[in-house]
């Protein structure tokens, strides 16, 4: 797989780790408050990322970031935190096999928001795939 397609490799790994996240979290939050569980998860992520960034020599001066980068990284962090809090709460009260697919509706929202805010223009084929994802999520999430 060439470097131009390396995004696909990383995206597949992301999907696999996200699947494990749902399974491990569902097991781990039994008899634990979902917000507290999210705090533990976040602390572990922070420690791991500090290690990775330090060991790979990618640590840089945060003051060198532009105000725009800071603003959008802060907003992204807030959105991630809100997503995780909602995700863990949903996992605590719902089936992982239903919660995880609904969480993947983010793909549909990303396409819509990228169209509106980033001027990305998916093709008709891509919009069709996005619509199929949406339909699939609804089929998986509806009561059986």
C-alpha positions in Angstrom: 0.0 0.0 0.0 1.6 3.3 -1.1 1.9 6.4 1.0 -1.0 8.0 -0.9 -3.3 5.2 0.4 -1.7 4.9 3.9 -4.7 6.8 5.3 -6.8 3.6 4.5 -4.4 1.4 6.6 -4.6 3.8 9.5 -8.4 4.2 9.2 -8.8 0.4 9.3 -6.7 0.1 12.4 -8.8 2.9 13.9 -11.9 0.9 13.2 -10.5 -2.2 14.8 -9.4 -0.3 17.9 -12.8 1.4 18.1 -14.4 -2.0 18.0 -12.2 -3.2 20.9 -13.0 0.1 22.7 -16.7 -0.7 22.7 -16.2 -4.3 23.9 -13.6 -3.5 26.6 -15.7 -0.5 27.8 -18.9 -2.5 28.0 -17.2 -5.0 30.2 -15.3 -2.4 32.2 -18.2 -0.1 33.0 -20.2 -2.7 34.7 -21.0 -1.3 38.2 -18.9 1.8 37.4 -20.3 5.3 36.8 -19.9 6.0 33.1 -18.5 9.5 33.7 -15.9 8.2 36.1 -15.0 5.4 33.6 -14.5 8.1 30.9 -12.1 10.0 33.3 -10.0 6.8 33.8 -10.0 6.2 30.0 -8.9 9.8 29.3 -6.1 9.7 31.9 -4.7 6.5 30.4 -4.9 8.0 26.9 -3.1 11.1 28.2 -0.3 9.1 29.8 0.1 6.9 26.6 0.2 9.9 24.3 2.7 11.7 26.4 4.9 8.6 26.2 4.5 8.2 22.4 5.1 11.9 21.6 8.1 12.0 23.9 9.7 8.8 22.7 9.2 9.6 19.1 10.7 13.1 19.5 7.6 14.8 18.3 7.2 17.1 21.4 7.3 20.7 20.3 6.6 24.1 21.9 2.8 24.6 22.3 3.4 28.4 22.1 4.5 27.9 18.5 0.9 27.0 17.5 -1.3 29.7 15.9 -4.3 31.0 17.7 -6.5 29.4 15.1 -4.9 26.0 15.7 -5.3 26.4 19.4 -9.0 27.3 19.0 -9.8 24.4 16.8 -7.8 21.9 18.8 -9.6 23.1 21.9 -13.0 22.8 20.2 -12.0 19.3 18.9 -11.0 18.2 22.4 -14.3 19.5 23.9 -16.2 17.7 21.1 -14.2 14.5 21.8 -14.9 14.7 25.5 -18.6 15.2 25.0 -18.6 12.3 22.5 -16.9 10.0 25.0 -19.2 11.0 27.8 -22.2 10.3 25.7 -20.8 7.1 24.3 -19.9 5.6 27.7 -23.4 6.6 29.0 -25.0 4.9 26.0 -22.8 1.8 26.5 -23.7 1.6 30.1 -27.4 1.4 29.4 -27.6 -0.1 26.0 -26.2 -3.1 24.0 -22.8 -2.6 22.5 -24.1 -4.1 19.3 -26.6 -1.3 19.0 -24.6 1.6 20.5 -21.5 1.2 18.3 -23.4 1.3 15.0 -25.3 4.5 16.1 -22.0 6.0 17.1 -20.8 5.4 13.5 -23.5 7.8 12.3 -20.7 10.2 12.9 -19.7 9.2 9.3 -22.9 10.7 8.0 -22.5 13.9 10.0 -18.9 14.2 9.0 -19.9 14.1 5.3 -22.6 16.7 5.9 -20.4 19.0 8.0 -17.5 18.6 5.5 -19.8 19.6 2.7 -21.1 22.6 4.7 -17.9 23.9 6.3 -14.9 22.5 4.4 -16.4 22.8 0.9 -15.8 19.1 0.2 -18.0 17.7 -2.5 -18.6 14.0 -2.3 -19.6 12.3 -5.6 -23.0 10.8 -6.2 -21.5 7.3 -5.5 -20.0 8.6 -2.2 -23.4 10.1 -1.2 -25.0 6.8 -2.0 -22.6 5.0 0.3 -23.2 7.5 3.0 -27.0 7.0 2.6 -26.5 3.2 2.9 -24.5 3.7 6.1 -27.3 5.8 7.5 -29.9 3.1 6.5 -27.7 0.4 7.9 -27.4 2.2 11.2 -31.2 2.6 11.4 -31.7 -1.1 10.7 -29.2 -2.1 13.4 -30.5 0.4 16.0 -34.3 -0.3 15.6 -35.9 -2.6 18.1 -35.8 -6.2 17.1 
